[in-house]
């Protein structure tokens, strides 16, 4: 683990800028994707060890991919993962989530001698307002769970408010090959319960040292996060780049000895090759509906039979 490499970060952000503003020859529209597809990918990410850490981890690994774009459930590289509970023209109630990777505390100076950090997964309903697929506002209370080896415990709650802007274009590449380009910029604010905050900021007296005082974590504001993501696809091949900046200046636990930095910067790059897909096309985003909508429709049809 090392601190952020400023030279590489400047190069990476410059690459994002060049790719995002390159002139493009727009075509009429992007072809409809398949209902499902699978492939293999290779990715690299650099991320802070934990919220407000001043040390970073690097992760590079191959991974399988599966994308599905159905009527109620969608999990792909455009919209992320979401299950529709209820949906109208502008509003929807969805099930979604997020999480953070575990950490071996012996590899982080600030947490040396403390318990390892668990794999944390958050999930729950989120209320979404969407404007034609370009602007989106999300508000969610997520339940959190922490996986400590062979057991899982409840880990409090995380509260998220997020504004998202999406764009897409269709272009011709240097060899007249079609290239589909999509991007997302998101501004997110997070707060959390005391139990959630204890995972990252609590210092039990038994782990206190001369340079790490005991500390009782408290509920409140966690961070602001600005993220950028862009995808380039041609045929069966896709390239992904992204970066995020998290600000902990207003964190409720800024006094914790484990709060080591007001700013965390993460970035990553990945590529996927698609090996197989369905012959059936995906359900268009405007044709998706929630399971509650479908239940109400079926109930109405049973009460009022249609000849």
PDB file of C-alpha atoms in Angstrom:
ATOM      1  CA  UNK A   1       0.000   0.000   0.000  1.00  0.00           C
ATOM      2  CA  UNK A   2       1.245   3.425  -0.922  1.00  0.00           C
ATOM      3  CA  UNK A   3       0.035   6.985  -0.864  1.00  0.00           C
ATOM      4  CA  UNK A   4      -1.475   8.351  -4.086  1.00  0.00           C
ATOM      5  CA  UNK A   5       0.917   8.793  -7.005  1.00  0.00           C
ATOM      6  CA  UNK A   6       0.285  12.423  -8.029  1.00  0.00           C
ATOM      7  CA  UNK A   7       2.117  12.092 -11.356  1.00  0.00           C
ATOM      8  CA  UNK A   8       0.088   9.102 -12.453  1.00  0.00           C
ATOM      9  CA  UNK A   9      -3.104  10.729 -11.212  1.00  0.00           C
ATOM     10  CA  UNK A  10      -2.480  13.841 -13.312  1.00  0.00           C
ATOM     11  CA  UNK A  11      -1.826  11.664 -16.370  1.00  0.00           C
ATOM     12  CA  UNK A  12      -4.978   9.636 -15.725  1.00  0.00           C
ATOM     13  CA  UNK A  13      -7.210  12.699 -15.328  1.00  0.00           C
ATOM     14  CA  UNK A  14      -5.698  14.218 -18.477  1.00  0.00           C
ATOM     15  CA  UNK A  15      -6.550  11.015 -20.339  1.00  0.00           C
ATOM     16  CA  UNK A  16     -10.145  11.214 -19.105  1.00  0.00           C
ATOM     17  CA  UNK A  17     -10.387  14.805 -20.318  1.00  0.00           C
ATOM     18  CA  UNK A  18      -8.982  14.036 -23.776  1.00  0.00           C
ATOM     19  CA  UNK A  19     -11.258  11.053 -24.277  1.00  0.00           C
ATOM     20  CA  UNK A  20     -14.349  12.878 -23.072  1.00  0.00           C
ATOM     21  CA  UNK A  21     -13.970  15.944 -25.323  1.00  0.00           C
ATOM     22  CA  UNK A  22     -12.611  14.283 -28.506  1.00  0.00           C
ATOM     23  CA  UNK A  23     -14.721  15.324 -31.527  1.00  0.00           C
ATOM     24  CA  UNK A  24     -17.173  12.647 -32.575  1.00  0.00           C
ATOM     25  CA  UNK A  25     -19.256  12.006 -35.658  1.00  0.00           C
ATOM     26  CA  UNK A  26     -22.661  11.127 -34.273  1.00  0.00           C
ATOM     27  CA  UNK A  27     -24.765   8.440 -35.868  1.00  0.00           C
ATOM     28  CA  UNK A  28     -28.529   8.088 -35.678  1.00  0.00           C
ATOM     29  CA  UNK A  29     -28.728   5.834 -32.632  1.00  0.00           C
ATOM     30  CA  UNK A  30     -27.068   3.074 -30.667  1.00  0.00           C
ATOM     31  CA  UNK A  31     -28.361  -0.424 -31.562  1.00  0.00           C
ATOM     32  CA  UNK A  32     -30.569  -2.172 -29.026  1.00  0.00           C
ATOM     33  CA  UNK A  33     -28.451  -4.346 -26.678  1.00  0.00           C
ATOM     34  CA  UNK A  34     -29.324  -8.018 -26.033  1.00  0.00           C
ATOM     35  CA  UNK A  35     -31.430  -9.151 -23.094  1.00  0.00           C
ATOM     36  CA  UNK A  36     -28.389 -10.793 -21.512  1.00  0.00           C
ATOM     37  CA  UNK A  37     -24.719 -11.197 -22.305  1.00  0.00           C
ATOM     38  CA  UNK A  38     -21.658 -12.713 -20.647  1.00  0.00           C
ATOM     39  CA  UNK A  39     -17.950 -12.227 -20.965  1.00  0.00           C
ATOM     40  CA  UNK A  40     -14.587 -11.919 -19.240  1.00  0.00           C
ATOM     41  CA  UNK A  41     -12.867  -8.775 -18.039  1.00  0.00           C
ATOM     42  CA  UNK A  42      -9.641  -7.451 -16.605  1.00  0.00           C
ATOM     43  CA  UNK A  43      -9.640  -4.442 -14.297  1.00  0.00           C
ATOM     44  CA  UNK A  44      -7.385  -2.282 -12.146  1.00  0.00           C
ATOM     45  CA  UNK A  45      -8.582   0.004  -9.349  1.00  0.00           C
ATOM     46  CA  UNK A  46      -6.817   2.194  -6.797  1.00  0.00           C
ATOM     47  CA  UNK A  47      -8.831   3.081  -3.694  1.00  0.00           C
ATOM     48  CA  UNK A  48      -8.436   4.391  -0.159  1.00  0.00           C
ATOM     49  CA  UNK A  49      -8.037   1.652   2.469  1.00  0.00           C
ATOM     50  CA  UNK A  50     -11.082   2.973   4.337  1.00  0.00           C
ATOM     51  CA  UNK A  51     -13.052   6.258   4.459  1.00  0.00           C
ATOM     52  CA  UNK A  52     -10.633   9.190   5.119  1.00  0.00           C
ATOM     53  CA  UNK A  53      -7.530   6.954   5.100  1.00  0.00           C
ATOM     54  CA  UNK A  54      -4.260   8.420   3.819  1.00  0.00           C
ATOM     55  CA  UNK A  55      -3.099   5.024   2.504  1.00  0.00           C
ATOM     56  CA  UNK A  56      -4.240   3.292  -0.664  1.00  0.00           C
ATOM     57  CA  UNK A  57      -4.604  -0.210  -2.059  1.00  0.00           C
ATOM     58  CA  UNK A  58      -4.199  -1.445  -5.632  1.00  0.00           C
ATOM     59  CA  UNK A  59      -6.269  -4.272  -7.024  1.00  0.00           C
ATOM     60  CA  UNK A  60      -5.889  -5.844 -10.454  1.00  0.00           C
ATOM     61  CA  UNK A  61      -7.692  -9.050 -11.362  1.00  0.00           C
ATOM     62  CA  UNK A  62      -9.624 -10.871 -14.087  1.00  0.00           C
ATOM     63  CA  UNK A  63     -13.351 -11.379 -13.530  1.00  0.00           C
ATOM     64  CA  UNK A  64     -16.399 -12.913 -15.233  1.00  0.00           C
ATOM     65  CA  UNK A  65     -19.207 -10.575 -16.327  1.00  0.00           C
ATOM     66  CA  UNK A  66     -22.934 -11.063 -16.782  1.00  0.00           C
ATOM     67  CA  UNK A  67     -25.373  -8.347 -17.787  1.00  0.00           C
ATOM     68  CA  UNK A  68     -29.162  -8.550 -17.831  1.00  0.00           C
ATOM     69  CA  UNK A  69     -31.711  -5.969 -19.027  1.00  0.00           C
ATOM     70  CA  UNK A  70     -35.159  -7.258 -18.175  1.00  0.00           C
ATOM     71  CA  UNK A  71     -38.542  -5.814 -17.323  1.00  0.00           C
ATOM     72  CA  UNK A  72     -38.077  -5.762 -13.534  1.00  0.00           C
ATOM     73  CA  UNK A  73     -34.367  -6.402 -13.017  1.00  0.00           C
ATOM     74  CA  UNK A  74     -31.501  -4.617 -14.766  1.00  0.00           C
ATOM     75  CA  UNK A  75     -27.813  -5.113 -14.078  1.00  0.00           C
ATOM     76  CA  UNK A  76     -25.458  -3.694 -16.677  1.00  0.00           C
ATOM     77  CA  UNK A  77     -22.672  -1.179 -17.326  1.00  0.00           C
ATOM     78  CA  UNK A  78     -25.108   1.622 -18.179  1.00  0.00           C
ATOM     79  CA  UNK A  79     -27.538   1.804 -15.263  1.00  0.00           C
ATOM     80  CA  UNK A  80     -25.779  -0.357 -12.679  1.00  0.00           C
ATOM     81  CA  UNK A  81     -27.790  -2.904 -10.706  1.00  0.00           C
ATOM     82  CA  UNK A  82     -31.392  -2.190  -9.813  1.00  0.00           C
ATOM     83  CA  UNK A  83     -34.591  -4.134  -9.184  1.00  0.00           C
ATOM     84  CA  UNK A  84     -37.780  -2.142  -9.807  1.00  0.00           C
ATOM     85  CA  UNK A  85     -40.371  -2.355  -7.029  1.00  0.00           C
ATOM     86  CA  UNK A  86     -42.625   0.391  -8.431  1.00  0.00           C
ATOM     87  CA  UNK A  87     -42.256   2.591 -11.517  1.00  0.00           C
ATOM     88  CA  UNK A  88     -44.065   5.515 -13.138  1.00  0.00           C
ATOM     89  CA  UNK A  89     -43.011   7.887 -15.910  1.00  0.00           C
ATOM     90  CA  UNK A  90     -40.715   9.961 -13.693  1.00  0.00           C
ATOM     91  CA  UNK A  91     -40.595   8.179 -10.332  1.00  0.00           C
ATOM     92  CA  UNK A  92     -39.523   4.722  -9.303  1.00  0.00           C
ATOM     93  CA  UNK A  93     -38.945   2.746  -6.125  1.00  0.00           C
ATOM     94  CA  UNK A  94     -36.005   0.392  -6.564  1.00  0.00           C
ATOM     95  CA  UNK A  95     -33.829  -2.001  -4.626  1.00  0.00           C
ATOM     96  CA  UNK A  96     -30.140  -1.171  -4.911  1.00  0.00           C
ATOM     97  CA  UNK A  97     -26.976  -1.052  -2.830  1.00  0.00           C
ATOM     98  CA  UNK A  98     -23.203  -0.702  -2.565  1.00  0.00           C
ATOM     99  CA  UNK A  99     -20.304  -1.687  -0.348  1.00  0.00           C
ATOM    100  CA  UNK A 100     -16.632  -1.452   0.617  1.00  0.00           C
ATOM    101  CA  UNK A 101     -13.808  -4.000   0.397  1.00  0.00           C
ATOM    102  CA  UNK A 102     -12.195  -5.568   3.506  1.00  0.00           C
ATOM    103  CA  UNK A 103      -8.790  -4.551   4.848  1.00  0.00           C
ATOM    104  CA  UNK A 104      -5.983  -6.384   6.607  1.00  0.00           C
ATOM    105  CA  UNK A 105      -5.198  -3.861   9.361  1.00  0.00           C
ATOM    106  CA  UNK A 106      -1.582  -5.037   9.589  1.00  0.00           C
ATOM    107  CA  UNK A 107      -1.014  -3.414   6.176  1.00  0.00           C
ATOM    108  CA  UNK A 108      -2.229   0.022   7.270  1.00  0.00           C
ATOM    109  CA  UNK A 109      -0.137   2.138   9.658  1.00  0.00           C
ATOM    110  CA  UNK A 110      -3.102   3.971  11.204  1.00  0.00           C
ATOM    111  CA  UNK A 111      -4.888   0.688  12.050  1.00  0.00           C
ATOM    112  CA  UNK A 112      -1.856  -1.443  12.924  1.00  0.00           C
ATOM    113  CA  UNK A 113      -2.695  -3.773  15.822  1.00  0.00           C
ATOM    114  CA  UNK A 114      -6.455  -3.312  15.408  1.00  0.00           C
ATOM    115  CA  UNK A 115      -9.046  -5.759  14.102  1.00  0.00           C
ATOM    116  CA  UNK A 116      -9.263  -6.248  10.357  1.00  0.00           C
ATOM    117  CA  UNK A 117     -11.965  -4.316   8.549  1.00  0.00           C
ATOM    118  CA  UNK A 118     -14.788  -6.490   7.174  1.00  0.00           C
ATOM    119  CA  UNK A 119     -16.401  -6.659   3.766  1.00  0.00           C
ATOM    120  CA  UNK A 120     -19.308  -4.201   4.096  1.00  0.00           C
ATOM    121  CA  UNK A 121     -22.422  -4.516   1.929  1.00  0.00           C
ATOM    122  CA  UNK A 122     -25.286  -1.993   1.889  1.00  0.00           C
ATOM    123  CA  UNK A 123     -28.718  -2.551   0.384  1.00  0.00           C
ATOM    124  CA  UNK A 124     -32.308  -1.386   0.482  1.00  0.00           C
ATOM    125  CA  UNK A 125     -34.990   0.638  -1.289  1.00  0.00           C
ATOM    126  CA  UNK A 126     -34.165   3.893  -3.043  1.00  0.00           C
ATOM    127  CA  UNK A 127     -36.549   6.528  -4.364  1.00  0.00           C
ATOM    128  CA  UNK A 128     -35.531   7.728  -7.827  1.00  0.00           C
ATOM    129  CA  UNK A 129     -36.683  10.674  -9.932  1.00  0.00           C
ATOM    130  CA  UNK A 130     -35.564  10.569 -13.560  1.00  0.00           C
ATOM    131  CA  UNK A 131     -35.759  13.132 -16.349  1.00  0.00           C
ATOM    132  CA  UNK A 132     -35.656  11.388 -19.710  1.00  0.00           C
ATOM    133  CA  UNK A 133     -32.721   9.182 -18.733  1.00  0.00           C
ATOM    134  CA  UNK A 134     -30.327  12.174 -18.576  1.00  0.00           C
ATOM    135  CA  UNK A 135     -30.770  13.561 -15.067  1.00  0.00           C
ATOM    136  CA  UNK A 136     -31.523  11.392 -12.063  1.00  0.00           C
ATOM    137  CA  UNK A 137     -31.958  12.028  -8.339  1.00  0.00           C
ATOM    138  CA  UNK A 138     -31.698   9.186  -5.821  1.00  0.00           C
ATOM    139  CA  UNK A 139     -32.556   9.112  -2.120  1.00  0.00           C
ATOM    140  CA  UNK A 140     -31.960   5.951  -0.102  1.00  0.00           C
ATOM    141  CA  UNK A 141     -31.724   4.522   3.433  1.00  0.00           C
ATOM    142  CA  UNK A 142     -29.510   1.435   3.115  1.00  0.00           C
ATOM    143  CA  UNK A 143     -29.205  -1.311   5.704  1.00  0.00           C
ATOM    144  CA  UNK A 144     -25.590  -2.362   6.143  1.00  0.00           C
ATOM    145  CA  UNK A 145     -24.082  -5.770   6.858  1.00  0.00           C
ATOM    146  CA  UNK A 146     -20.469  -6.604   7.757  1.00  0.00           C
ATOM    147  CA  UNK A 147     -18.907  -9.962   6.858  1.00  0.00           C
ATOM    148  CA  UNK A 148     -16.221 -11.052   9.343  1.00  0.00           C
ATOM    149  CA  UNK A 149     -14.845 -14.281   7.913  1.00  0.00           C
ATOM    150  CA  UNK A 150     -17.459 -16.956   8.602  1.00  0.00           C
ATOM    151  CA  UNK A 151     -20.122 -14.763  10.202  1.00  0.00           C
ATOM    152  CA  UNK A 152     -22.146 -11.696   9.213  1.00  0.00           C
ATOM    153  CA  UNK A 153     -23.508  -9.036  11.535  1.00  0.00           C
ATOM    154  CA  UNK A 154     -25.804  -6.045  11.150  1.00  0.00           C
ATOM    155  CA  UNK A 155     -23.744  -2.890  10.598  1.00  0.00           C
ATOM    156  CA  UNK A 156     -26.166   0.003  11.072  1.00  0.00           C
ATOM    157  CA  UNK A 157     -27.392   2.193   8.228  1.00  0.00           C
ATOM    158  CA  UNK A 158     -26.046   4.466   5.508  1.00  0.00           C
ATOM    159  CA  UNK A 159     -28.143   7.292   4.062  1.00  0.00           C
ATOM    160  CA  UNK A 160     -27.477   8.433   0.484  1.00  0.00           C
ATOM    161  CA  UNK A 161     -28.597  11.400  -1.626  1.00  0.00           C
ATOM    162  CA  UNK A 162     -27.239  11.467  -5.175  1.00  0.00           C
ATOM    163  CA  UNK A 163     -27.609  13.523  -8.351  1.00  0.00           C
ATOM    164  CA  UNK A 164     -26.565  11.806 -11.602  1.00  0.00           C
ATOM    165  CA  UNK A 165     -26.033  13.142 -15.121  1.00  0.00           C
ATOM    166  CA  UNK A 166     -25.740  10.640 -18.005  1.00  0.00           C
ATOM    167  CA  UNK A 167     -24.856  11.157 -21.650  1.00  0.00           C
ATOM    168  CA  UNK A 168     -24.229   8.959 -24.656  1.00  0.00           C
ATOM    169  CA  UNK A 169     -23.182   9.195 -28.296  1.00  0.00           C
ATOM    170  CA  UNK A 170     -22.509   6.915 -31.224  1.00  0.00           C
ATOM    171  CA  UNK A 171     -19.466   7.490 -33.384  1.00  0.00           C
ATOM    172  CA  UNK A 172     -17.259   6.093 -36.123  1.00  0.00           C
ATOM    173  CA  UNK A 173     -13.793   4.922 -35.134  1.00  0.00           C
ATOM    174  CA  UNK A 174     -10.510   5.419 -37.021  1.00  0.00           C
ATOM    175  CA  UNK A 175     -11.219   2.337 -39.187  1.00  0.00           C
ATOM    176  CA  UNK A 176     -14.919   3.147 -39.730  1.00  0.00           C
ATOM    177  CA  UNK A 177     -15.830   0.766 -36.927  1.00  0.00           C
ATOM    178  CA  UNK A 178     -18.837   1.904 -34.850  1.00  0.00           C
ATOM    179  CA  UNK A 179     -18.044   3.074 -31.306  1.00  0.00           C
ATOM    180  CA  UNK A 180     -20.690   3.563 -28.639  1.00  0.00           C
ATOM    181  CA  UNK A 181     -19.692   6.056 -25.925  1.00  0.00           C
ATOM    182  CA  UNK A 182     -21.533   6.634 -22.653  1.00  0.00           C
ATOM    183  CA  UNK A 183     -20.641   8.538 -19.529  1.00  0.00           C
ATOM    184  CA  UNK A 184     -21.869   9.307 -16.031  1.00  0.00           C
ATOM    185  CA  UNK A 185     -21.080  12.091 -13.582  1.00  0.00           C
ATOM    186  CA  UNK A 186     -22.505  11.814 -10.071  1.00  0.00           C
ATOM    187  CA  UNK A 187     -22.485  13.942  -6.922  1.00  0.00           C
ATOM    188  CA  UNK A 188     -23.284  11.957  -3.796  1.00  0.00           C
ATOM    189  CA  UNK A 189     -23.714  12.855  -0.118  1.00  0.00           C
ATOM    190  CA  UNK A 190     -23.597  10.207   2.613  1.00  0.00           C
ATOM    191  CA  UNK A 191     -24.503  10.080   6.282  1.00  0.00           C
ATOM    192  CA  UNK A 192     -24.485   7.041   8.564  1.00  0.00           C
ATOM    193  CA  UNK A 193     -25.629   5.658  11.894  1.00  0.00           C
ATOM    194  CA  UNK A 194     -23.301   5.299  14.877  1.00  0.00           C
ATOM    195  CA  UNK A 195     -22.931   1.544  14.342  1.00  0.00           C
ATOM    196  CA  UNK A 196     -21.788   2.088  10.748  1.00  0.00           C
ATOM    197  CA  UNK A 197     -19.340   4.816  11.793  1.00  0.00           C
ATOM    198  CA  UNK A 198     -17.877   2.595  14.525  1.00  0.00           C
ATOM    199  CA  UNK A 199     -16.629   0.170  11.866  1.00  0.00           C
ATOM    200  CA  UNK A 200     -14.236   2.785  10.455  1.00  0.00           C
ATOM    201  CA  UNK A 201     -13.632   5.407  13.152  1.00  0.00           C
ATOM    202  CA  UNK A 202     -14.021   3.743  16.565  1.00  0.00           C
ATOM    203  CA  UNK A 203     -10.881   3.130  18.640  1.00  0.00           C
ATOM    204  CA  UNK A 204     -11.571   0.789  21.549  1.00  0.00           C
ATOM    205  CA  UNK A 205      -9.440   1.529  24.669  1.00  0.00           C
ATOM    206  CA  UNK A 206      -7.752  -1.865  24.253  1.00  0.00           C
ATOM    207  CA  UNK A 207      -6.378  -0.670  20.878  1.00  0.00           C
ATOM    208  CA  UNK A 208      -5.318   2.775  22.059  1.00  0.00           C
ATOM    209  CA  UNK A 209      -1.628   3.682  21.809  1.00  0.00           C
ATOM    210  CA  UNK A 210       0.513   6.758  22.452  1.00  0.00           C
ATOM    211  CA  UNK A 211      -0.261   7.973  18.917  1.00  0.00           C
ATOM    212  CA  UNK A 212      -3.816   6.607  18.667  1.00  0.00           C
ATOM    213  CA  UNK A 213      -6.160   7.773  21.412  1.00  0.00           C
ATOM    214  CA  UNK A 214      -9.366   5.944  22.299  1.00  0.00           C
ATOM    215  CA  UNK A 215     -12.345   7.356  20.428  1.00  0.00           C
ATOM    216  CA  UNK A 216     -16.110   6.813  20.441  1.00  0.00           C
ATOM    217  CA  UNK A 217     -17.535   7.180  16.926  1.00  0.00           C
ATOM    218  CA  UNK A 218     -20.795   9.025  16.448  1.00  0.00           C
ATOM    219  CA  UNK A 219     -23.602   9.181  13.898  1.00  0.00           C
ATOM    220  CA  UNK A 220     -23.796  12.015  11.380  1.00  0.00           C
ATOM    221  CA  UNK A 221     -22.440  13.218   8.070  1.00  0.00           C
ATOM    222  CA  UNK A 222     -19.851  10.999   6.346  1.00  0.00           C
ATOM    223  CA  UNK A 223     -18.717  12.542   3.035  1.00  0.00           C
ATOM    224  CA  UNK A 224     -19.368  14.211  -0.307  1.00  0.00           C
ATOM    225  CA  UNK A 225     -18.330  12.179  -3.345  1.00  0.00           C
ATOM    226  CA  UNK A 226     -17.877  13.300  -6.962  1.00  0.00           C
ATOM    227  CA  UNK A 227     -17.414  10.509  -9.499  1.00  0.00           C
ATOM    228  CA  UNK A 228     -16.853  10.245 -13.243  1.00  0.00           C
ATOM    229  CA  UNK A 229     -17.210   7.141 -15.415  1.00  0.00           C
ATOM    230  CA  UNK A 230     -16.971   6.602 -19.158  1.00  0.00           C
ATOM    231  CA  UNK A 231     -17.373   3.588 -21.415  1.00  0.00           C
ATOM    232  CA  UNK A 232     -16.226   2.969 -25.001  1.00  0.00           C
ATOM    233  CA  UNK A 233     -17.640  -0.058 -26.848  1.00  0.00           C
ATOM    234  CA  UNK A 234     -17.006  -1.443 -30.297  1.00  0.00           C
ATOM    235  CA  UNK A 235     -18.296  -4.846 -31.298  1.00  0.00           C
ATOM    236  CA  UNK A 236     -17.648  -7.301 -28.482  1.00  0.00           C
ATOM    237  CA  UNK A 237     -14.984  -5.174 -26.792  1.00  0.00           C
ATOM    238  CA  UNK A 238     -15.554  -2.467 -24.142  1.00  0.00           C
ATOM    239  CA  UNK A 239     -13.120  -0.142 -22.355  1.00  0.00           C
ATOM    240  CA  UNK A 240     -14.003   1.547 -19.060  1.00  0.00           C
ATOM    241  CA  UNK A 241     -12.325   4.415 -17.216  1.00  0.00           C
ATOM    242  CA  UNK A 242     -13.395   6.220 -14.073  1.00  0.00           C
ATOM    243  CA  UNK A 243     -12.328   8.314 -11.110  1.00  0.00           C
ATOM    244  CA  UNK A 244     -13.826   9.580  -7.846  1.00  0.00           C
ATOM    245  CA  UNK A 245     -13.004  12.242  -5.257  1.00  0.00           C
ATOM    246  CA  UNK A 246     -14.405  11.965  -1.712  1.00  0.00           C
ATOM    247  CA  UNK A 247     -14.360  14.933   0.669  1.00  0.00           C
ATOM    248  CA  UNK A 248     -14.445  14.252   4.449  1.00  0.00           C
ATOM    249  CA  UNK A 249     -14.017  17.859   5.597  1.00  0.00           C
ATOM    250  CA  UNK A 250     -17.469  17.871   7.235  1.00  0.00           C
ATOM    251  CA  UNK A 251     -17.281  14.327   8.583  1.00  0.00           C
ATOM    252  CA  UNK A 252     -18.901  13.874  11.988  1.00  0.00           C
ATOM    253  CA  UNK A 253     -15.850  11.837  13.047  1.00  0.00           C
ATOM    254  CA  UNK A 254     -13.128  14.159  11.837  1.00  0.00           C
ATOM    255  CA  UNK A 255     -11.691  14.125  15.393  1.00  0.00           C
ATOM    256  CA  UNK A 256     -11.048  10.378  15.239  1.00  0.00           C
ATOM    257  CA  UNK A 257      -7.354   9.414  15.147  1.00  0.00           C
ATOM    258  CA  UNK A 258      -8.314   7.128  12.236  1.00  0.00           C
ATOM    259  CA  UNK A 259      -9.402  10.138  10.188  1.00  0.00           C
ATOM    260  CA  UNK A 260      -6.137  10.726   8.349  1.00  0.00           C
ATOM    261  CA  UNK A 261      -7.138  12.690   5.258  1.00  0.00           C
ATOM    262  CA  UNK A 262      -9.914  15.078   4.236  1.00  0.00           C
ATOM    263  CA  UNK A 263      -9.613  13.951   0.616  1.00  0.00           C
ATOM    264  CA  UNK A 264      -9.631  10.479  -0.951  1.00  0.00           C
ATOM    265  CA  UNK A 265      -9.007  10.026  -4.683  1.00  0.00           C
ATOM    266  CA  UNK A 266      -9.669   6.729  -6.435  1.00  0.00           C
ATOM    267  CA  UNK A 267      -9.510   5.676 -10.076  1.00  0.00           C
ATOM    268  CA  UNK A 268      -9.604   2.631 -12.274  1.00  0.00           C
ATOM    269  CA  UNK A 269      -9.581   1.206 -15.766  1.00  0.00           C
ATOM    270  CA  UNK A 270     -11.009  -2.021 -17.136  1.00  0.00           C
ATOM    271  CA  UNK A 271     -11.779  -3.935 -20.295  1.00  0.00           C
ATOM    272  CA  UNK A 272     -14.364  -6.586 -21.119  1.00  0.00           C
ATOM    273  CA  UNK A 273     -14.707  -8.986 -24.024  1.00  0.00           C
ATOM    274  CA  UNK A 274     -18.211 -10.328 -24.629  1.00  0.00           C
ATOM    275  CA  UNK A 275     -18.274 -14.037 -25.512  1.00  0.00           C
ATOM    276  CA  UNK A 276     -22.018 -14.707 -25.687  1.00  0.00           C
ATOM    277  CA  UNK A 277     -25.403 -13.016 -25.799  1.00  0.00           C
ATOM    278  CA  UNK A 278     -29.096 -13.768 -26.155  1.00  0.00           C
ATOM    279  CA  UNK A 279     -30.869 -13.580 -29.484  1.00  0.00           C
ATOM    280  CA  UNK A 280     -33.713 -11.755 -27.739  1.00  0.00           C
ATOM    281  CA  UNK A 281     -33.247  -7.967 -27.432  1.00  0.00           C
ATOM    282  CA  UNK A 282     -33.386  -6.195 -24.089  1.00  0.00           C
ATOM    283  CA  UNK A 283     -36.466  -4.513 -22.678  1.00  0.00           C
ATOM    284  CA  UNK A 284     -36.249  -0.782 -23.436  1.00  0.00           C
ATOM    285  CA  UNK A 285     -35.817   1.393 -20.312  1.00  0.00           C
ATOM    286  CA  UNK A 286     -39.152   3.118 -20.987  1.00  0.00           C
ATOM    287  CA  UNK A 287     -40.909  -0.284 -21.025  1.00  0.00           C
ATOM    288  CA  UNK A 288     -39.631  -1.449 -17.632  1.00  0.00           C
ATOM    289  CA  UNK A 289     -42.044  -1.679 -14.720  1.00  0.00           C
ATOM    290  CA  UNK A 290     -42.062  -2.596 -11.061  1.00  0.00           C
ATOM    291  CA  UNK A 291     -43.299  -5.821  -9.489  1.00  0.00           C
ATOM    292  CA  UNK A 292     -45.979  -3.798  -7.681  1.00  0.00           C
ATOM    293  CA  UNK A 293     -47.187  -2.391 -11.012  1.00  0.00           C
ATOM    294  CA  UNK A 294     -47.391  -5.911 -12.434  1.00  0.00           C
ATOM    295  CA  UNK A 295     -49.264  -7.236  -9.396  1.00  0.00           C
ATOM    296  CA  UNK A 296     -51.811  -4.421  -9.623  1.00  0.00           C
ATOM    297  CA  UNK A 297     -52.260  -5.048 -13.343  1.00  0.00           C
ATOM    298  CA  UNK A 298     -52.830  -8.778 -12.853  1.00  0.00           C
ATOM    299  CA  UNK A 299     -55.255  -8.127 -10.011  1.00  0.00           C
ATOM    300  CA  UNK A 300     -57.193  -5.656 -12.171  1.00  0.00           C
ATOM    301  CA  UNK A 301     -57.362  -8.190 -15.033  1.00  0.00           C
ATOM    302  CA  UNK A 302     -58.728 -10.872 -12.676  1.00  0.00           C
ATOM    303  CA  UNK A 303     -61.407  -8.515 -11.375  1.00  0.00           C
ATOM    304  CA  UNK A 304     -62.306  -7.216 -14.844  1.00  0.00           C
ATOM    305  CA  UNK A 305     -61.748 -10.027 -17.382  1.00  0.00           C
ATOM    306  CA  UNK A 306     -60.855  -8.866 -20.898  1.00  0.00           C
ATOM    307  CA  UNK A 307     -62.488 -10.850 -23.721  1.00  0.00           C
TER     308      UNK A 307
END
